[in-house]
Amino acid sequence: MRALAISIGAGVMVMGGSVAAAVSPERGADSYEGSAADTFAALGALTVKGRLMRDSELGHDAYRPTLSGEPMGRVGQIWLDLLRDARDSHFNDGELRDGDPPDEPAAMVVHAEAAYIYHMHHSAGRFEGHGLFDELTHEPSPLLSQLGQYLLRERYSDGRFHRPDSAGEASDSSAMAQGLDAFHATAYAWVRWYKPGGASDMGQLDEATMEAWMGHDRGQLLGVARAIASTLDGHWDDEAGVYRFGGHGTTWAIDDLGALVRGHKGIYEILQVFGTEADRQVAARLFDRAAAVSEALLGEDGPATPWGLPAEVRFEDGAAVAAAEVIDVAAQWRLVHQLTGGFSILREREGTSTFLQERAPDLATTIGGGIDHLLVGALDHQLVDGFVVTELDASDGSVRDDRTTTQAVSAFIRGVGNGYRTGNAFDRPGSWGEDAELAERSERLYDRFLAHGRLLTDELLR
């Protein structure tokens, strides 16, 4: 009955204190405290849900054609309402404050999640027919500018990203990786401003205006990228095939690895697009490392099981092996989102690097195959009553925590929506044709995606 109610529910307006941490059939939504972590996770999920409701995907004639109309516009409006709530509740001149306790600086991972609002900002054209183009274009801009400036002013120094209380200490792996992920939105803004494809949007700004918005010029941007690249060079363990930061050795949380890979994209594109020939050689080296980490995680010899990826992996001789007894469902889908969403390692356009085709032509196929494996496994093992759980046992796939959380739901929406077409097992309706098996698999995945999207708007958001 709960699943049915979610599947037919309507969208709701968002008000202050509007995001629950979890929901269960027995007790409904948790209190709507609206932590920064849950708020920005939900914003990212709404971005992906709204983008996919266009008439070539969820709103296609072969699936649910009505979704591309008023329902899609409603999701765009809910996103704006939640963005305003986030601005009023969590922003303080670029610094992010979390809700528990309310005056605590937000963790670096929250900065990375918040920076992803650029993807909806970039997608405003999809909502032009719903009358939301101007608001989606202009309202996120000051927040993105403040986020980037605060990140470089307060959470970065001498080639390192760090926690707010550890500016003079060596970075740990999570702070460095999530800081890189947060910074990649700043990198994307500059690359899009410069490359031919940005001529109709970011490219309309003259350079002085761009510098004023970003708080730095291209020379300073390049200096940051060079310093970070030097830091990364100093922490790369060539034998293990991964970086060593702090006391973590070669053991990494998988979503920190995803942040690391997407963060590399920002650094190597800056070096490639704005740098010298020597910078471009460094850029190629950084890409090679990001590609190797991605392949170790999602290749056929990687640590994935039929029910998912272990929450932590340890690198040995270039291979990633399981280093945790649990599967953190939210972390797994954050990883997929980081490898496929927005300005990701798989995205190359005119005016950017062409490393993917030149240096790793099989990487997209490898990542796609790994994501297919995770998607099929999720449909068979990670759902209870149709919705993702929080945690599984890595040894046998049994459920260890059956809560339905905003973190897991939002991550699933982002991972599925950004990654489902990377491989060959799923596709959008226009490609189903006479392939009944492809259509059946894809429609089943669409149904679960849509149900999670409605759970988010109807129960996890107030």
Short mmCIF file of C-alpha atoms in Angstrom, two decimals:
data_model
loop_
_atom_site.label_atom_id
_atom_site.label_comp_id
_atom_site.label_asym_id
_atom_site.label_seq_id
_atom_site.Cartn_x
_atom_site.Cartn_y
_atom_site.Cartn_z
CA MET A 1 0.00 0.00 0.00
CA ARG A 2 2.84 2.37 0.83
CA ALA A 3 4.53 1.70 -2.52
CA LEU A 4 1.22 2.33 -4.30
CA ALA A 5 0.70 5.59 -2.44
CA ILE A 6 4.18 6.76 -3.37
CA SER A 7 3.74 5.80 -7.02
CA ILE A 8 0.60 7.89 -7.48
CA GLY A 9 1.38 10.81 -5.16
CA ALA A 10 1.68 14.41 -6.27
CA GLY A 11 4.58 16.81 -5.72
CA VAL A 12 4.51 19.17 -2.75
CA MET A 13 5.85 22.61 -1.97
CA VAL A 14 9.01 22.73 0.13
CA MET A 15 9.20 24.84 3.28
CA GLY A 16 11.93 25.58 5.82
CA GLY A 17 13.29 22.59 7.74
CA SER A 18 12.08 20.44 4.91
CA VAL A 19 14.22 17.31 4.52
CA ALA A 20 13.83 14.13 6.53
CA ALA A 21 16.74 11.81 7.20
CA ALA A 22 14.74 8.61 6.66
CA VAL A 23 11.28 7.13 6.23
CA SER A 24 9.78 3.80 7.24
CA PRO A 25 6.37 2.15 6.75
CA GLU A 26 5.85 2.00 10.51
CA ARG A 27 6.56 5.58 11.51
CA GLY A 28 6.51 7.66 8.34
CA ALA A 29 9.11 10.36 7.82
CA ASP A 30 11.60 11.30 10.50
CA SER A 31 11.43 14.86 11.76
CA TYR A 32 12.11 17.32 8.95
CA GLU A 33 15.32 18.75 10.39
CA GLY A 34 16.93 19.43 7.05
CA SER A 35 20.63 18.77 7.65
CA ALA A 36 22.93 20.26 5.04
CA ALA A 37 24.03 16.78 3.97
CA ASP A 38 20.47 15.60 3.33
CA THR A 39 19.39 18.90 1.79
CA PHE A 40 22.11 18.93 -0.86
CA ALA A 41 21.74 15.20 -1.52
CA ALA A 42 18.05 15.81 -2.20
CA LEU A 43 18.85 18.79 -4.46
CA GLY A 44 21.18 16.62 -6.51
CA ALA A 45 18.54 13.91 -6.82
CA LEU A 46 15.89 16.42 -7.90
CA THR A 47 18.33 17.69 -10.54
CA VAL A 48 18.67 14.24 -12.06
CA LYS A 49 15.00 13.35 -11.71
CA GLY A 50 13.89 16.60 -13.35
CA ARG A 51 16.37 16.33 -16.22
CA LEU A 52 15.20 12.79 -17.04
CA MET A 53 11.53 13.69 -17.21
CA ARG A 54 12.00 15.18 -20.69
CA ASP A 55 10.21 13.57 -23.63
CA SER A 56 13.25 11.54 -24.78
CA GLU A 57 13.49 9.62 -21.50
CA LEU A 58 10.88 9.25 -18.73
CA GLY A 59 8.40 11.38 -20.69
CA HIS A 60 8.79 9.39 -23.92
CA ASP A 61 5.65 8.17 -25.68
CA ALA A 62 6.74 4.57 -25.07
CA TYR A 63 6.88 5.09 -21.29
CA ARG A 64 5.02 7.93 -19.47
CA PRO A 65 4.47 10.79 -21.93
CA THR A 66 2.62 12.97 -19.42
CA LEU A 67 5.71 13.23 -17.21
CA SER A 68 7.42 15.71 -19.54
CA GLY A 69 4.63 18.22 -19.05
CA GLU A 70 3.38 19.71 -15.80
CA PRO A 71 5.05 17.06 -13.56
CA MET A 72 8.49 17.96 -14.92
CA GLY A 73 7.86 21.64 -14.34
CA ARG A 74 6.73 20.88 -10.80
CA VAL A 75 10.01 19.12 -10.04
CA GLY A 76 11.91 22.17 -11.30
CA GLN A 77 9.87 24.37 -8.99
CA ILE A 78 10.44 22.06 -6.01
CA TRP A 79 14.17 22.23 -6.76
CA LEU A 80 14.05 26.02 -6.64
CA ASP A 81 12.10 26.00 -3.38
CA LEU A 82 14.61 23.64 -1.81
CA LEU A 83 17.53 25.71 -3.13
CA ARG A 84 16.05 28.77 -1.40
CA ASP A 85 15.63 26.77 1.79
CA ALA A 86 19.28 25.66 1.53
CA ARG A 87 20.39 29.26 0.98
CA ASP A 88 18.52 30.50 4.03
CA SER A 89 19.41 27.58 6.30
CA HIS A 90 22.95 26.60 5.37
CA PHE A 91 24.82 29.41 3.57
CA ASN A 92 26.84 32.07 5.33
CA ASP A 93 28.84 34.00 2.72
CA GLY A 94 29.91 30.78 1.04
CA GLU A 95 30.52 28.85 4.24
CA LEU A 96 28.18 25.91 4.72
CA ARG A 97 26.72 25.28 8.15
CA ASP A 98 25.10 21.99 9.05
CA GLY A 99 21.86 21.54 10.95
CA ASP A 100 23.11 19.26 13.71
CA PRO A 101 24.45 21.21 15.55
CA PRO A 102 23.28 24.26 13.59
CA ASP A 103 26.49 26.29 14.03
CA GLU A 104 28.87 23.50 12.98
CA PRO A 105 30.89 23.95 9.76
CA ALA A 106 29.72 21.40 7.21
CA ALA A 107 31.99 18.50 6.31
CA MET A 108 33.93 18.65 3.05
CA VAL A 109 31.63 16.05 1.50
CA VAL A 110 28.74 18.50 1.91
CA HIS A 111 30.70 21.12 -0.04
CA ALA A 112 31.11 18.58 -2.84
CA GLU A 113 27.39 17.79 -2.79
CA ALA A 114 26.50 21.48 -2.77
CA ALA A 115 28.75 22.25 -5.73
CA TYR A 116 26.67 19.85 -7.83
CA ILE A 117 23.93 22.47 -8.10
CA TYR A 118 25.84 23.62 -11.19
CA HIS A 119 24.28 20.71 -13.11
CA MET A 120 20.75 22.07 -12.70
CA HIS A 121 22.05 25.58 -13.41
CA HIS A 122 23.52 24.19 -16.65
CA SER A 123 20.26 22.32 -17.42
CA ALA A 124 17.99 25.36 -17.26
CA GLY A 125 17.27 25.09 -20.98
CA ARG A 126 15.40 21.83 -20.43
CA PHE A 127 12.93 23.76 -18.28
CA GLU A 128 12.46 26.75 -20.57
CA GLY A 129 9.07 25.46 -21.69
CA HIS A 130 8.01 25.39 -18.04
CA GLY A 131 8.84 29.05 -17.50
CA LEU A 132 11.80 28.32 -15.21
CA PHE A 133 14.77 29.16 -17.40
CA ASP A 134 15.61 32.52 -15.82
CA GLU A 135 15.23 31.34 -12.23
CA LEU A 136 17.23 28.15 -12.76
CA THR A 137 19.94 30.09 -14.58
CA HIS A 138 20.31 33.02 -12.21
CA GLU A 139 19.37 31.90 -8.70
CA PRO A 140 22.14 29.28 -8.32
CA SER A 141 24.86 31.60 -9.67
CA PRO A 142 25.62 33.63 -6.50
CA LEU A 143 25.65 30.47 -4.40
CA LEU A 144 28.04 28.71 -6.78
CA SER A 145 30.29 31.77 -6.78
CA GLN A 146 30.33 31.92 -2.98
CA LEU A 147 30.95 28.18 -2.66
CA GLY A 148 33.98 28.30 -4.94
CA GLN A 149 35.45 31.38 -3.31
CA TYR A 150 35.01 30.02 0.21
CA LEU A 151 36.51 26.66 -0.77
CA LEU A 152 39.72 28.27 -2.02
CA ARG A 153 39.85 30.86 0.74
CA GLU A 154 39.17 28.67 3.78
CA ARG A 155 39.48 25.00 2.86
CA TYR A 156 42.52 25.08 0.59
CA SER A 157 46.17 25.98 1.03
CA ASP A 158 49.40 25.09 -0.78
CA GLY A 159 47.95 22.40 -3.03
CA ARG A 160 45.82 20.70 -0.36
CA PHE A 161 42.18 20.63 0.63
CA HIS A 162 41.64 20.21 4.33
CA ARG A 163 39.11 20.14 7.13
CA PRO A 164 38.25 23.53 8.68
CA ASP A 165 40.40 22.89 11.78
CA SER A 166 43.46 21.38 10.09
CA ALA A 167 44.84 23.93 7.63
CA GLY A 168 48.42 23.31 8.67
CA GLU A 169 48.22 19.53 8.72
CA ALA A 170 48.59 16.90 6.04
CA SER A 171 45.30 16.25 4.28
CA ASP A 172 43.49 13.01 4.93
CA SER A 173 42.19 11.07 1.95
CA SER A 174 38.54 12.07 2.38
CA ALA A 175 39.17 15.81 2.78
CA MET A 176 41.49 15.88 -0.24
CA ALA A 177 39.16 13.84 -2.44
CA GLN A 178 35.96 15.66 -1.52
CA GLY A 179 37.71 19.01 -1.82
CA LEU A 180 38.78 18.09 -5.34
CA ASP A 181 35.19 17.11 -6.12
CA ALA A 182 33.90 20.44 -4.81
CA PHE A 183 36.53 22.30 -6.85
CA HIS A 184 35.60 20.56 -10.10
CA ALA A 185 32.50 22.78 -10.38
CA THR A 186 34.77 25.84 -10.41
CA ALA A 187 36.94 24.19 -13.05
CA TYR A 188 33.88 23.41 -15.16
CA ALA A 189 32.73 27.03 -15.04
CA TRP A 190 36.05 28.24 -16.49
CA VAL A 191 36.37 25.47 -19.07
CA ARG A 192 32.82 25.99 -20.28
CA TRP A 193 33.38 29.75 -20.42
CA TYR A 194 36.38 29.14 -22.68
CA LYS A 195 35.38 26.24 -24.91
CA PRO A 196 33.26 26.65 -28.08
CA GLY A 197 30.24 24.89 -26.58
CA GLY A 198 29.88 27.58 -23.94
CA ALA A 199 29.51 30.48 -26.35
CA SER A 200 25.76 30.73 -25.81
CA ASP A 201 25.87 30.73 -21.98
CA MET A 202 29.04 31.14 -19.87
CA GLY A 203 30.91 32.43 -22.88
CA GLN A 204 28.68 35.51 -22.99
CA LEU A 205 30.54 36.90 -19.95
CA ASP A 206 33.65 38.94 -20.66
CA GLU A 207 36.76 37.86 -18.80
CA ALA A 208 36.66 40.67 -16.25
CA THR A 209 33.10 39.76 -15.30
CA MET A 210 34.05 36.11 -15.04
CA GLU A 211 36.95 37.00 -12.74
CA ALA A 212 34.67 39.09 -10.55
CA TRP A 213 32.19 36.23 -10.18
CA MET A 214 34.82 33.59 -9.52
CA GLY A 215 37.07 35.64 -7.24
CA HIS A 216 40.24 34.80 -9.19
CA ASP A 217 41.66 35.10 -12.67
CA ARG A 218 42.88 32.40 -15.04
CA GLY A 219 46.46 32.73 -13.87
CA GLN A 220 45.44 32.11 -10.27
CA LEU A 221 43.24 29.21 -11.36
CA LEU A 222 46.13 27.63 -13.21
CA GLY A 223 48.37 28.17 -10.19
CA VAL A 224 45.92 26.27 -7.98
CA ALA A 225 45.76 23.40 -10.48
CA ARG A 226 49.56 23.21 -10.69
CA ALA A 227 49.92 23.19 -6.90
CA ILE A 228 47.31 20.46 -6.50
CA ALA A 229 48.93 18.38 -9.25
CA SER A 230 52.26 18.67 -7.45
CA THR A 231 50.66 17.51 -4.19
CA LEU A 232 49.05 14.58 -5.95
CA ASP A 233 52.36 13.61 -7.54
CA GLY A 234 53.93 13.55 -4.10
CA HIS A 235 51.32 11.17 -2.68
CA TRP A 236 50.92 8.70 -5.54
CA ASP A 237 51.97 5.15 -4.68
CA ASP A 238 52.92 3.70 -8.04
CA GLU A 239 53.24 0.16 -6.71
CA ALA A 240 49.80 0.13 -5.07
CA GLY A 241 48.14 2.13 -7.83
CA VAL A 242 46.46 4.74 -5.61
CA TYR A 243 47.23 7.78 -3.44
CA ARG A 244 48.31 7.71 0.20
CA PHE A 245 47.07 10.57 2.38
CA GLY A 246 47.18 10.77 6.16
CA GLY A 247 47.09 7.51 8.07
CA HIS A 248 44.74 5.64 5.76
CA GLY A 249 47.42 3.84 3.78
CA THR A 250 46.00 2.48 0.54
CA THR A 251 42.51 1.82 1.96
CA TRP A 252 39.81 4.12 0.66
CA ALA A 253 36.06 4.59 1.04
CA ILE A 254 34.58 4.02 -2.40
CA ASP A 255 32.70 7.31 -2.57
CA ASP A 256 35.90 9.16 -1.68
CA LEU A 257 37.48 7.40 -4.66
CA GLY A 258 34.59 8.56 -6.83
CA ALA A 259 35.14 12.12 -5.61
CA LEU A 260 38.85 11.75 -6.32
CA VAL A 261 38.22 10.65 -9.91
CA ARG A 262 35.74 13.44 -10.67
CA GLY A 263 38.01 15.94 -8.93
CA HIS A 264 40.89 14.87 -11.17
CA LYS A 265 38.76 15.84 -14.15
CA GLY A 266 38.69 19.46 -13.01
CA ILE A 267 42.43 19.65 -12.43
CA TYR A 268 43.57 17.96 -15.63
CA GLU A 269 41.14 19.95 -17.78
CA ILE A 270 42.45 23.24 -16.38
CA LEU A 271 46.01 22.15 -17.11
CA GLN A 272 45.08 20.90 -20.57
CA VAL A 273 42.95 23.85 -21.64
CA PHE A 274 44.82 26.78 -20.07
CA GLY A 275 48.33 25.44 -19.46
CA THR A 276 51.63 24.99 -21.24
CA GLU A 277 52.93 21.88 -22.96
CA ALA A 278 54.52 20.83 -19.66
CA ASP A 279 51.14 21.27 -17.94
CA ARG A 280 49.48 19.12 -20.57
CA GLN A 281 51.93 16.31 -19.85
CA VAL A 282 50.95 16.51 -16.18
CA ALA A 283 47.29 16.53 -17.19
CA ALA A 284 47.74 13.30 -19.12
CA ARG A 285 49.41 11.69 -16.13
CA LEU A 286 46.53 12.69 -13.84
CA PHE A 287 44.01 11.28 -16.30
CA ASP A 288 45.89 7.99 -16.45
CA ARG A 289 45.68 7.66 -12.67
CA ALA A 290 41.97 8.48 -12.57
CA ALA A 291 41.36 5.95 -15.35
CA ALA A 292 43.36 3.27 -13.54
CA VAL A 293 41.43 3.79 -10.28
CA SER A 294 38.12 3.66 -12.17
CA GLU A 295 39.08 0.44 -13.92
CA ALA A 296 40.28 -1.15 -10.68
CA LEU A 297 36.91 -0.41 -9.09
CA LEU A 298 34.55 -1.40 -11.91
CA GLY A 299 36.56 -3.77 -14.11
CA GLU A 300 35.77 -7.47 -14.35
CA ASP A 301 38.48 -8.28 -11.80
CA GLY A 302 37.30 -5.60 -9.39
CA PRO A 303 35.76 -5.99 -5.93
CA ALA A 304 32.07 -5.92 -6.94
CA THR A 305 29.82 -8.78 -5.83
CA PRO A 306 26.40 -9.70 -7.25
CA TRP A 307 24.86 -7.45 -4.57
CA GLY A 308 27.20 -4.47 -4.82
CA LEU A 309 30.53 -2.88 -3.97
CA PRO A 310 32.09 -3.09 -0.50
CA ALA A 311 32.12 0.23 1.33
CA GLU A 312 35.94 0.31 1.43
CA VAL A 313 38.64 -1.13 -0.79
CA ARG A 314 42.37 -1.58 -0.41
CA PHE A 315 44.74 -1.17 -3.35
CA GLU A 316 47.44 -3.79 -3.92
CA ASP A 317 49.56 -3.97 -7.07
CA GLY A 318 47.10 -1.77 -8.94
CA ALA A 319 44.06 -3.88 -7.98
CA ALA A 320 41.25 -2.94 -5.60
CA VAL A 321 40.26 -5.62 -3.09
CA ALA A 322 37.43 -5.60 -0.56
CA ALA A 323 38.36 -4.00 2.77
CA ALA A 324 34.93 -3.82 4.44
CA GLU A 325 32.28 -6.30 5.50
CA VAL A 326 29.39 -4.07 4.49
CA ILE A 327 27.91 -2.59 1.34
CA ASP A 328 26.97 1.04 1.95
CA VAL A 329 24.21 1.54 -0.61
CA ALA A 330 24.41 5.33 -0.60
CA ALA A 331 28.19 5.26 -1.05
CA GLN A 332 27.93 2.85 -3.98
CA TRP A 333 25.50 5.04 -5.90
CA ARG A 334 27.41 8.20 -5.06
CA LEU A 335 30.40 6.55 -6.73
CA VAL A 336 28.38 5.80 -9.87
CA HIS A 337 27.10 9.38 -9.90
CA GLN A 338 30.64 10.74 -9.50
CA LEU A 339 31.92 8.68 -12.44
CA THR A 340 29.04 9.59 -14.76
CA GLY A 341 27.28 12.77 -13.64
CA GLY A 342 28.06 16.27 -14.85
CA PHE A 343 31.66 17.12 -15.72
CA SER A 344 32.84 13.54 -15.29
CA ILE A 345 35.76 11.51 -16.58
CA LEU A 346 33.51 10.17 -19.36
CA ARG A 347 32.53 13.61 -20.65
CA GLU A 348 34.66 15.01 -23.46
CA ARG A 349 33.52 17.75 -25.82
CA GLU A 350 35.04 20.07 -28.38
CA GLY A 351 37.60 22.31 -26.71
CA THR A 352 38.38 19.96 -23.82
CA SER A 353 40.84 17.10 -23.49
CA THR A 354 40.51 13.99 -25.63
CA PHE A 355 42.33 11.67 -23.23
CA LEU A 356 39.50 9.17 -23.13
CA GLN A 357 39.73 8.31 -26.81
CA GLU A 358 43.51 8.75 -27.05
CA ARG A 359 44.76 7.10 -23.85
CA ALA A 360 41.97 4.83 -22.58
CA PRO A 361 39.62 3.94 -25.46
CA ASP A 362 38.17 0.97 -23.55
CA LEU A 363 37.51 2.80 -20.27
CA ALA A 364 33.93 3.82 -21.07
CA THR A 365 33.10 0.22 -21.93
CA THR A 366 34.71 -0.99 -18.71
CA ILE A 367 32.85 1.53 -16.57
CA GLY A 368 29.62 0.84 -18.42
CA GLY A 369 29.91 -2.89 -17.89
CA GLY A 370 30.61 -2.40 -14.21
CA ILE A 371 27.61 -0.11 -13.79
CA ASP A 372 25.36 -2.58 -15.62
CA HIS A 373 26.49 -5.22 -13.12
CA LEU A 374 25.64 -2.91 -10.21
CA LEU A 375 22.25 -1.96 -11.63
CA VAL A 376 21.17 -5.53 -12.25
CA GLY A 377 22.42 -6.48 -8.79
CA ALA A 378 20.56 -3.62 -7.14
CA LEU A 379 17.24 -4.62 -8.70
CA ASP A 380 17.72 -8.15 -7.39
CA HIS A 381 19.35 -7.54 -4.00
CA GLN A 382 19.24 -3.95 -2.73
CA LEU A 383 15.49 -3.32 -2.72
CA VAL A 384 13.01 -4.13 0.03
CA ASP A 385 9.38 -3.40 -0.86
CA GLY A 386 10.73 -1.69 -3.97
CA PHE A 387 13.09 0.78 -2.26
CA VAL A 388 16.81 0.71 -1.53
CA VAL A 389 17.93 -0.23 1.94
CA THR A 390 20.84 1.35 3.78
CA GLU A 391 23.30 -1.49 4.24
CA LEU A 392 23.95 -5.07 3.10
CA ASP A 393 26.36 -7.74 4.25
CA ALA A 394 29.21 -7.83 1.75
CA SER A 395 29.69 -11.58 2.10
CA ASP A 396 26.20 -12.79 1.18
CA GLY A 397 24.05 -9.75 0.32
CA SER A 398 21.77 -10.12 3.34
CA VAL A 399 20.18 -6.91 4.60
CA ARG A 400 21.89 -5.43 7.67
CA ASP A 401 20.01 -2.12 7.83
CA ASP A 402 16.62 -1.88 6.14
CA ARG A 403 16.03 1.82 6.71
CA THR A 404 15.07 3.94 3.72
CA THR A 405 17.21 7.06 4.04
CA THR A 406 17.43 10.30 2.11
CA GLN A 407 21.11 9.57 1.52
CA ALA A 408 20.48 6.17 -0.07
CA VAL A 409 17.38 7.24 -2.03
CA SER A 410 19.05 10.40 -3.35
CA ALA A 411 22.23 8.56 -4.27
CA PHE A 412 20.26 5.84 -6.07
CA ILE A 413 18.38 8.46 -8.11
CA ARG A 414 21.61 10.23 -9.09
CA GLY A 415 23.50 7.03 -9.84
CA VAL A 416 20.75 5.45 -11.93
CA GLY A 417 19.81 8.62 -13.77
CA ASN A 418 23.37 9.57 -14.68
CA GLY A 419 24.76 6.08 -15.24
CA TYR A 420 22.08 3.84 -16.72
CA ARG A 421 23.07 4.40 -20.36
CA THR A 422 26.83 4.06 -19.81
CA GLY A 423 26.66 0.31 -20.49
CA ASN A 424 24.51 -1.78 -22.81
CA ALA A 425 21.98 -3.43 -20.49
CA PHE A 426 19.62 -0.43 -20.31
CA ASP A 427 18.57 2.35 -22.64
CA ARG A 428 15.94 5.03 -23.13
CA PRO A 429 12.61 4.20 -24.80
CA GLY A 430 13.55 5.50 -28.24
CA SER A 431 16.08 2.66 -28.49
CA TRP A 432 13.88 -0.18 -27.26
CA GLY A 433 12.46 -1.00 -30.69
CA GLU A 434 11.83 -4.72 -31.09
CA ASP A 435 14.27 -5.71 -28.33
CA ALA A 436 11.78 -7.01 -25.77
CA GLU A 437 14.44 -7.93 -23.19
CA LEU A 438 16.05 -4.49 -23.35
CA ALA A 439 12.64 -2.86 -23.02
CA GLU A 440 11.67 -5.04 -20.05
CA ARG A 441 14.92 -4.40 -18.17
CA SER A 442 14.88 -0.69 -18.89
CA GLU A 443 11.23 -0.25 -17.98
CA ARG A 444 11.77 -2.06 -14.69
CA LEU A 445 14.67 0.28 -13.91
CA TYR A 446 12.61 3.33 -14.93
CA ASP A 447 9.81 2.20 -12.62
CA ARG A 448 12.20 1.96 -9.66
CA PHE A 449 13.81 5.30 -10.52
CA LEU A 450 10.43 6.98 -10.71
CA ALA A 451 9.23 5.40 -7.47
CA HIS A 452 12.31 6.64 -5.64
CA GLY A 453 11.83 10.10 -7.12
CA ARG A 454 8.25 10.19 -5.87
CA LEU A 455 9.30 8.91 -2.46
CA LEU A 456 11.74 11.80 -2.27
CA THR A 457 9.23 14.50 -3.19
CA ASP A 458 6.22 13.05 -1.38
CA GLU A 459 7.65 11.72 1.88
CA LEU A 460 11.25 12.80 2.41
CA LEU A 461 10.53 16.43 1.51
CA ARG A 462 7.87 18.42 3.30
#
